[in-house]
CSV table of C-alpha atoms in Angstrom, one decimal:
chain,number,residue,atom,x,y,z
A,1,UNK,CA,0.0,0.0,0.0
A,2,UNK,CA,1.3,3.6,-1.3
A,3,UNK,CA,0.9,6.3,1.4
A,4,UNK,CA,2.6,10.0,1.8
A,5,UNK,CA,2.2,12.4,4.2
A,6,UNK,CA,0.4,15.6,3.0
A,7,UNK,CA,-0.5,18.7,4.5
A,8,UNK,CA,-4.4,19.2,4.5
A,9,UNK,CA,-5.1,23.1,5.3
A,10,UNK,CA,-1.9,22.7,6.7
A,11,UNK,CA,-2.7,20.2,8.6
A,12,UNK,CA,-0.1,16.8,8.2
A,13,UNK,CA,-2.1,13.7,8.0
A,14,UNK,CA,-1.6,10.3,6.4
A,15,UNK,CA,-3.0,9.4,3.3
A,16,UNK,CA,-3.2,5.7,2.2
A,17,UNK,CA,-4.2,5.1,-1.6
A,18,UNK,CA,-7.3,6.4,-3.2
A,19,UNK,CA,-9.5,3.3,-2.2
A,20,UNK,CA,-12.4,3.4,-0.2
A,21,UNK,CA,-11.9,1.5,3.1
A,22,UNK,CA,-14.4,0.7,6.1
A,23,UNK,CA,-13.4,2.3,9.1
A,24,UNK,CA,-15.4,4.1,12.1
A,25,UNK,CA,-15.1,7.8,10.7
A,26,UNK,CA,-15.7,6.8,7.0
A,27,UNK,CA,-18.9,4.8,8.0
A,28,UNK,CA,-20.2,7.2,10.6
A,29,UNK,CA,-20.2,10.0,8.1
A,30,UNK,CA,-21.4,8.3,5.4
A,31,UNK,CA,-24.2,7.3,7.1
A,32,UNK,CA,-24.6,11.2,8.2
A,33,UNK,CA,-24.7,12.1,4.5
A,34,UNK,CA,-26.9,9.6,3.5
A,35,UNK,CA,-29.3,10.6,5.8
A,36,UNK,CA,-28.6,14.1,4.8
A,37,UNK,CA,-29.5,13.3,1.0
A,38,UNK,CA,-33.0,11.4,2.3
A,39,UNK,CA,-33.8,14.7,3.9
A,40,UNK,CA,-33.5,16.9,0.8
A,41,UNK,CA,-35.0,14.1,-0.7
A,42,UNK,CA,-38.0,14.3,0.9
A,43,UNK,CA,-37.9,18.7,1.1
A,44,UNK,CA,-37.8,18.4,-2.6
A,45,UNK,CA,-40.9,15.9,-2.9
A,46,UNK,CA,-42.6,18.1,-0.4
A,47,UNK,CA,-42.6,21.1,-2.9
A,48,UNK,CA,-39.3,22.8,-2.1
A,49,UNK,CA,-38.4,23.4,-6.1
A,50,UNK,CA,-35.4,25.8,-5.2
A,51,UNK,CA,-33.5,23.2,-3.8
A,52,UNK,CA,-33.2,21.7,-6.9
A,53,UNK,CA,-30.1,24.6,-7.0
A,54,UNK,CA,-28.3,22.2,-4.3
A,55,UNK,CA,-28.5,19.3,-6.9
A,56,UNK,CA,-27.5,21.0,-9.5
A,57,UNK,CA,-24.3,22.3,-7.9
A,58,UNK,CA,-23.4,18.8,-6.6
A,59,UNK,CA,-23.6,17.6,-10.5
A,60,UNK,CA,-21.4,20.7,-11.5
A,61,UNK,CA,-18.6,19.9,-8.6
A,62,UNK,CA,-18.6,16.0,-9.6
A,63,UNK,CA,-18.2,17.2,-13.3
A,64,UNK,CA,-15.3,19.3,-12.6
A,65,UNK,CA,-13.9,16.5,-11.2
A,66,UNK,CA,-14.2,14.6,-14.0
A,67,UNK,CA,-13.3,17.0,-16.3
A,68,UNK,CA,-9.9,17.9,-14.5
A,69,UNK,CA,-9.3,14.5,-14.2
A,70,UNK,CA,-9.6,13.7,-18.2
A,71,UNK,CA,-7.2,16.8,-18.3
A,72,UNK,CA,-4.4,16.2,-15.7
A,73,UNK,CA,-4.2,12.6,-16.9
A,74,UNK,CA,-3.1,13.9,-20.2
A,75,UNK,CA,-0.6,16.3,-18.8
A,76,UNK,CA,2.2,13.8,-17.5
A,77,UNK,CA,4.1,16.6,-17.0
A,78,UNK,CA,1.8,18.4,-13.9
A,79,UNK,CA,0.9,15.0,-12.6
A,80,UNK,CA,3.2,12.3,-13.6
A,81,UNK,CA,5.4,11.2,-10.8
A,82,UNK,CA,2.0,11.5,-8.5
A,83,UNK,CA,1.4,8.6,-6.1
A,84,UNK,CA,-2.7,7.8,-6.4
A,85,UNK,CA,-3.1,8.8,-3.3
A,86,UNK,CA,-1.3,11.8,-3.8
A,87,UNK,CA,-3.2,12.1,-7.3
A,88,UNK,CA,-6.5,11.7,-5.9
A,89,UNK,CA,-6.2,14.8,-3.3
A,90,UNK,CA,-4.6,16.8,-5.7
A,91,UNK,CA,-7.5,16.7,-7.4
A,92,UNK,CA,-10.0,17.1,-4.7
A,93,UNK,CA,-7.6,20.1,-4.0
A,94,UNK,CA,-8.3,21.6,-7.4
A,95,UNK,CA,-12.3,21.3,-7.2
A,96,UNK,CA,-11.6,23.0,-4.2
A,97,UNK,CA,-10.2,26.3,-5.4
A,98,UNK,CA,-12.6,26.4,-8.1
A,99,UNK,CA,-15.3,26.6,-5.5
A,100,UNK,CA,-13.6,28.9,-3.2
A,101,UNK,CA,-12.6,30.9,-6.0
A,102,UNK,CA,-16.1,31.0,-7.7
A,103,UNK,CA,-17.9,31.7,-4.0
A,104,UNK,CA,-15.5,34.4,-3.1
A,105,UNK,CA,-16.4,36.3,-6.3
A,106,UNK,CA,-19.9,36.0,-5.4
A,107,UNK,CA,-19.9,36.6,-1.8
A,108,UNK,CA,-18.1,39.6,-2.1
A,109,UNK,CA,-20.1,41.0,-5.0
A,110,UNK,CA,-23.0,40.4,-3.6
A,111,UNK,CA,-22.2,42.1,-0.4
A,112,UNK,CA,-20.2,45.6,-2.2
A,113,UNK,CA,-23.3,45.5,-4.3
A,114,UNK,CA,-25.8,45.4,-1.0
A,115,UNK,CA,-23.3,47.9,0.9
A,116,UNK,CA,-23.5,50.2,-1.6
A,117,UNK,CA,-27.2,50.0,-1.9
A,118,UNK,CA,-28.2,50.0,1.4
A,119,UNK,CA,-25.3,51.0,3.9
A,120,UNK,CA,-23.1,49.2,5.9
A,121,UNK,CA,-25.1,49.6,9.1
A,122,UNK,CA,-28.5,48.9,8.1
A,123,UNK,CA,-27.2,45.7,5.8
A,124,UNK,CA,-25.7,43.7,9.1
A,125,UNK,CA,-28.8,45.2,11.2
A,126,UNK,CA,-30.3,41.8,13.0
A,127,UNK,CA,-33.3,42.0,11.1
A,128,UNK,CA,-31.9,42.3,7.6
A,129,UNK,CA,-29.3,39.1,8.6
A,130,UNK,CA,-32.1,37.2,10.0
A,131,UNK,CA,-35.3,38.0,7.5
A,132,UNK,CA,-34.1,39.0,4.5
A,133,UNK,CA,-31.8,37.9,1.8
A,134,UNK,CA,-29.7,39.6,-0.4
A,135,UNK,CA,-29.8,39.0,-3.7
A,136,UNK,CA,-28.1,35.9,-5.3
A,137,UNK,CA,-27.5,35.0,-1.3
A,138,UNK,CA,-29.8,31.9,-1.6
A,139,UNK,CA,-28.3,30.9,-5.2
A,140,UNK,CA,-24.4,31.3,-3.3
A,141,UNK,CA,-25.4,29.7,-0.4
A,142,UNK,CA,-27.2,26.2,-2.2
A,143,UNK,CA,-23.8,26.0,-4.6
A,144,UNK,CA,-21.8,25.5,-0.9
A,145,UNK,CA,-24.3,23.5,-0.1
A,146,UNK,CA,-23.9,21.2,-3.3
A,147,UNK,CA,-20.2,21.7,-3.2
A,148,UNK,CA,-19.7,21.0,0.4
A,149,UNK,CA,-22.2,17.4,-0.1
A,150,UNK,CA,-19.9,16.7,-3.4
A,151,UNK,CA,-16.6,17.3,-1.2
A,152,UNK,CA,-18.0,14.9,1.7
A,153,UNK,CA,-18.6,12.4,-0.9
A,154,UNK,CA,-15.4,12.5,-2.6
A,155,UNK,CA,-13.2,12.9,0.8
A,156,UNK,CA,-15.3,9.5,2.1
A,157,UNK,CA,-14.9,7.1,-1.3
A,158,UNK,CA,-11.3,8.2,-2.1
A,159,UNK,CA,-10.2,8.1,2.5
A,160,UNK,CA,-8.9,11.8,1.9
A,161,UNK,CA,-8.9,12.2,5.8
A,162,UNK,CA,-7.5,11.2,9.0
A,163,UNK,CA,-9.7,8.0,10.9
A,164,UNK,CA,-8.3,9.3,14.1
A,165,UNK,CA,-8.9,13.1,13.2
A,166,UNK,CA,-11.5,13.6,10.6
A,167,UNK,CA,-11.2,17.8,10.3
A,168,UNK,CA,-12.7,18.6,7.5
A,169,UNK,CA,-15.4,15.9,7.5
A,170,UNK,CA,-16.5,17.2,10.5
A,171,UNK,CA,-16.5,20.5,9.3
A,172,UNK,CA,-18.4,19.5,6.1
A,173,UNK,CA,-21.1,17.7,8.6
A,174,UNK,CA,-21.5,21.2,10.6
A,175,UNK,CA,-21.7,23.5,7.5
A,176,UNK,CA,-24.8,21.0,5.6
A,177,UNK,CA,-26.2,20.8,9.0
A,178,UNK,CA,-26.4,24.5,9.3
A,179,UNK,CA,-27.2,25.1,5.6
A,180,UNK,CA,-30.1,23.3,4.6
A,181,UNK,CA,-32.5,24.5,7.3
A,182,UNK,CA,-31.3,27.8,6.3
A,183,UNK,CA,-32.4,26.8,2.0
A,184,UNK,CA,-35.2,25.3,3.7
A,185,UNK,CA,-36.6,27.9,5.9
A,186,UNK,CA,-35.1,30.5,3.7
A,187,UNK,CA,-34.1,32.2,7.2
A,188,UNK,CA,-30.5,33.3,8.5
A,189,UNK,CA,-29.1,33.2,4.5
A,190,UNK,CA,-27.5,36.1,5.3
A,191,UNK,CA,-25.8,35.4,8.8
A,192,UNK,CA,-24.4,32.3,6.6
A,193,UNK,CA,-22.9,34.1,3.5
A,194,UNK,CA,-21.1,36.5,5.9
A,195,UNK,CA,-19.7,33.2,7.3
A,196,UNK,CA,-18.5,32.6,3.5
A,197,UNK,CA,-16.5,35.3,3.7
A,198,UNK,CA,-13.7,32.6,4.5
A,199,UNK,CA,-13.5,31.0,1.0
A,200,UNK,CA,-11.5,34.1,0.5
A,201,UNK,CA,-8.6,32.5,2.2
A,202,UNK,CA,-9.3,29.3,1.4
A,203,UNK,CA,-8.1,30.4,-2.1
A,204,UNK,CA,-4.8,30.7,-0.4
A,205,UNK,CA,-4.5,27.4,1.3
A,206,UNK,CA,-5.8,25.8,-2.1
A,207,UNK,CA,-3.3,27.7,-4.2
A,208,UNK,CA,-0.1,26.4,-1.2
A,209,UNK,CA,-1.6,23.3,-1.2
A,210,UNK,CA,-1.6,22.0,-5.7
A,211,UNK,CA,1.5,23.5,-5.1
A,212,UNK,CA,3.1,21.4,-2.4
A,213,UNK,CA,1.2,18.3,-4.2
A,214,UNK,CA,2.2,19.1,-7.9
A,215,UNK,CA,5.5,18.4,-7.8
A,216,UNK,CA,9.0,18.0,-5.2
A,217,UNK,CA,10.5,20.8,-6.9
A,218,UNK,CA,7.6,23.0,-5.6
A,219,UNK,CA,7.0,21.6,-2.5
A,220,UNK,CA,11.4,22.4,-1.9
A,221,UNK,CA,10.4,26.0,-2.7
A,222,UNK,CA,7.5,26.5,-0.7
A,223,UNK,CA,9.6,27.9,2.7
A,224,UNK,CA,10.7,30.4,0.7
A,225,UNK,CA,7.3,31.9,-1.0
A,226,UNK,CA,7.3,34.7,1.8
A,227,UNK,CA,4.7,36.4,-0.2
A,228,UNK,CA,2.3,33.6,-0.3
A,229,UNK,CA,2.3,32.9,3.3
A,230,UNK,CA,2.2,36.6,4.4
A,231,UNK,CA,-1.1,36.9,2.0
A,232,UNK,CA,-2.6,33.5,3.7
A,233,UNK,CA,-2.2,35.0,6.9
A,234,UNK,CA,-4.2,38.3,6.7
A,235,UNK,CA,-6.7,36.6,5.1
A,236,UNK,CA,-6.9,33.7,7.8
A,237,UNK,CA,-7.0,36.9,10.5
A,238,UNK,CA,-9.4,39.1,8.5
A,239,UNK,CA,-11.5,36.8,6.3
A,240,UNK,CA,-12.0,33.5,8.6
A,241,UNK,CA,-11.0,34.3,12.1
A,242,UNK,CA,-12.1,38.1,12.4
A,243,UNK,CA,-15.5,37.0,10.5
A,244,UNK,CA,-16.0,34.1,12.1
A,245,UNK,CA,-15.8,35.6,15.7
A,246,UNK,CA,-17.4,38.5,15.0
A,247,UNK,CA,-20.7,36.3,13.9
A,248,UNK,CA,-20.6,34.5,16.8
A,249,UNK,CA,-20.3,37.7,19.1
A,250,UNK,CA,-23.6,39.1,17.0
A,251,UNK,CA,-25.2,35.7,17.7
A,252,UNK,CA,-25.1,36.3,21.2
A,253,UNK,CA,-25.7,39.8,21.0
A,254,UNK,CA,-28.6,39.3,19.1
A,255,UNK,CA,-29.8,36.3,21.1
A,256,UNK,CA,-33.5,37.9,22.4
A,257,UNK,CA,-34.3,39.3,19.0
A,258,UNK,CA,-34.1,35.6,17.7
A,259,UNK,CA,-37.7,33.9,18.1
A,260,UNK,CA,-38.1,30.4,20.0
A,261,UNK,CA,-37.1,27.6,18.1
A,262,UNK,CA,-33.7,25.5,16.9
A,263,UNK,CA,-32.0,28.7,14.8
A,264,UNK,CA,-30.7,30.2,17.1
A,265,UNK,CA,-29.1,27.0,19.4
A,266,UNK,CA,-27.9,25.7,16.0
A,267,UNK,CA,-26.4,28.5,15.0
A,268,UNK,CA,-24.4,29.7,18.0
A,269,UNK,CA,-23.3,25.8,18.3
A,270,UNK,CA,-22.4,25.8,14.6
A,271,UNK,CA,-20.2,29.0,14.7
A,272,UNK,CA,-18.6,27.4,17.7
A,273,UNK,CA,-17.7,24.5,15.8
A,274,UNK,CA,-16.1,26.5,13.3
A,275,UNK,CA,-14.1,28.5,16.1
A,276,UNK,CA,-12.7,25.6,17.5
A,277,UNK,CA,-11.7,24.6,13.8
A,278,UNK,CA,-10.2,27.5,12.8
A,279,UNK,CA,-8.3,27.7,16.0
A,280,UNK,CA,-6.8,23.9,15.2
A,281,UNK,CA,-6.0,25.3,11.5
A,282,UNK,CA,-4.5,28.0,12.8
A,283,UNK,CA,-2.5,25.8,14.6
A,284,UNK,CA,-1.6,23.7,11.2
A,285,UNK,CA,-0.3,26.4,9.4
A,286,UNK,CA,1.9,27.8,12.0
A,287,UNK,CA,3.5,23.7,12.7
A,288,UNK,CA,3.6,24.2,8.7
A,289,UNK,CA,5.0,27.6,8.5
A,290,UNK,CA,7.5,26.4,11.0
A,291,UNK,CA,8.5,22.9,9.7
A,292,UNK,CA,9.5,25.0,6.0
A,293,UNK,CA,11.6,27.4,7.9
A,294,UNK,CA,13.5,25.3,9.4
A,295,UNK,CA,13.9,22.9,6.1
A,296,UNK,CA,15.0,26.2,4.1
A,297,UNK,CA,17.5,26.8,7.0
A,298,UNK,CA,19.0,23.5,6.5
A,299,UNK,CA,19.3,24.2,3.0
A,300,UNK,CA,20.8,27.1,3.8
């Protein structure tokens, strides 16, 4: 069996090859998203026509994996001394920044356009986060949600996570759990493209990470891409951590104007989740930042 350790948002785990293997974590989450896709299933029966967007951004995700895939396995050159494993996450990796890349333009055009139109102020007043929705917030929001239930997928049949620490599956779990009553009730869109705000930097660790993968010429290089790494961390401060925090603060602010019910419980525990994972990739990038220092030192 092929393995290699790779750095997954900075994160070093061990990756055995691209076949799909029982284990406790791959079974308990695949269960999760099955009974996920019997929910939607049943919201769309029920007359719930827009999640057909969802759907349809789970078909476009698995088709740009496809299509990459027909690509890269022409191009011996980007991917030809690849391992499978190695293969197989560099590819999930390049879905990846497509979707980041595509939901950062949105978000943030969505939100200059609103800002401009209605003021700063008034457009993160409680009421307009909770009630309303921009426009093309609910369209943004169902592509995560299709691209997020395409990434579970792909991470589970291909084992592109750690059994014993399953990050970004869990991550994945907390962001479809939080999104689809959202589509559903077509309540708190807005409170959850402002948490979207983070794909911005998630170009960043994309962009580090098909580097590292592509190739051990790049990967030797990476310690010394000051730029890069000075560019991912103001946009992990500013676009995930800043965001993310200042959220939850208006969560609990905000927590009487919120009417009885589940939204408000799962939203404050969902941005709590994401807290506690941001802090633990915070904590990957600086044990990566660190371990390419000293490897350029020794160079040196």
């Amino acid at each position: 069996m092929e393995e290699a350790n790779e750095a997954v948002h900075g994160v070093v785990e061990v990756k055995p090859s691209n076949a799909w293997r029982p284990d406790a974590a791959g079974i308990f989450f695949s269960l999760l998203l099955a009974m996920w896709g019997v929910v939607v299933a049943v919201l769309l029966k029920n007359g719930n026509t827009r999640l057909w967007q969802v759907f349809a951004a789970f078909v476009f995700f698995e088709g740009v994996n496809r299509t990459l895939d027909l690509y890269l396995r022409r191009r011996s050159e980007i991917v030809g001394g690849l391992t499978p494993a190695v293969y197989a996450d560099f590819l999930n990796t390049s879905v990846s920044l497509v979707h980041s890349s595509i939901i950062s333009l949105l978000v943030v055009g969505l939100m200059v356009k609103e800002a401009k139109v209605s003021g700063l102020p008034h457009m993160l007043s409680h009421d307009v986060l909770y009630n309303w929705t921009w426009p093309g917030a609910y369209t943004a929001l169902a592509i995560s949600c299709g691209y997020f239930t395409y990434d579970q997928l792909d991470m589970i049949r291909k084992h592109l996570y750690s059994p014993k620490a399953p990050h970004l599956l869990v991550h994945h779990a907390v962001l479809l759990t939080c999104f689809t009553p959202a589509l559903q009730l077509d309540s708190c869109i807005n409170y959850l493209i402002l948490s979207l705000i983070c794909e911005v930097h998630s170009i960043f660790l994309h962009l580090r990470k098909v580097k590292k993968l592509s190739s051990p010429e790049n990967a030797r290089s990476a310690g010394g891409d000051t730029v890069t790494w000075v560019l991912n961390w103001i946009a992990f401060f500013s676009a995930r951590l800043f965001v993310h925090f200042w959220i939850t603060g208006k969560l609990l602010w905000d927590a009487s104007k919120f009417p009885r019910g589940f939204e408000w419980p799962l939203a404050l525990t969902g941005m709590v989740g994401l807290n506690v994972l941001n802090v633990l990739l915070g904590q990957g990038l600086y044990k990566a930042l660190m371990k390419e220092r000293a490897s350029s030192r020794r160079k040196d």
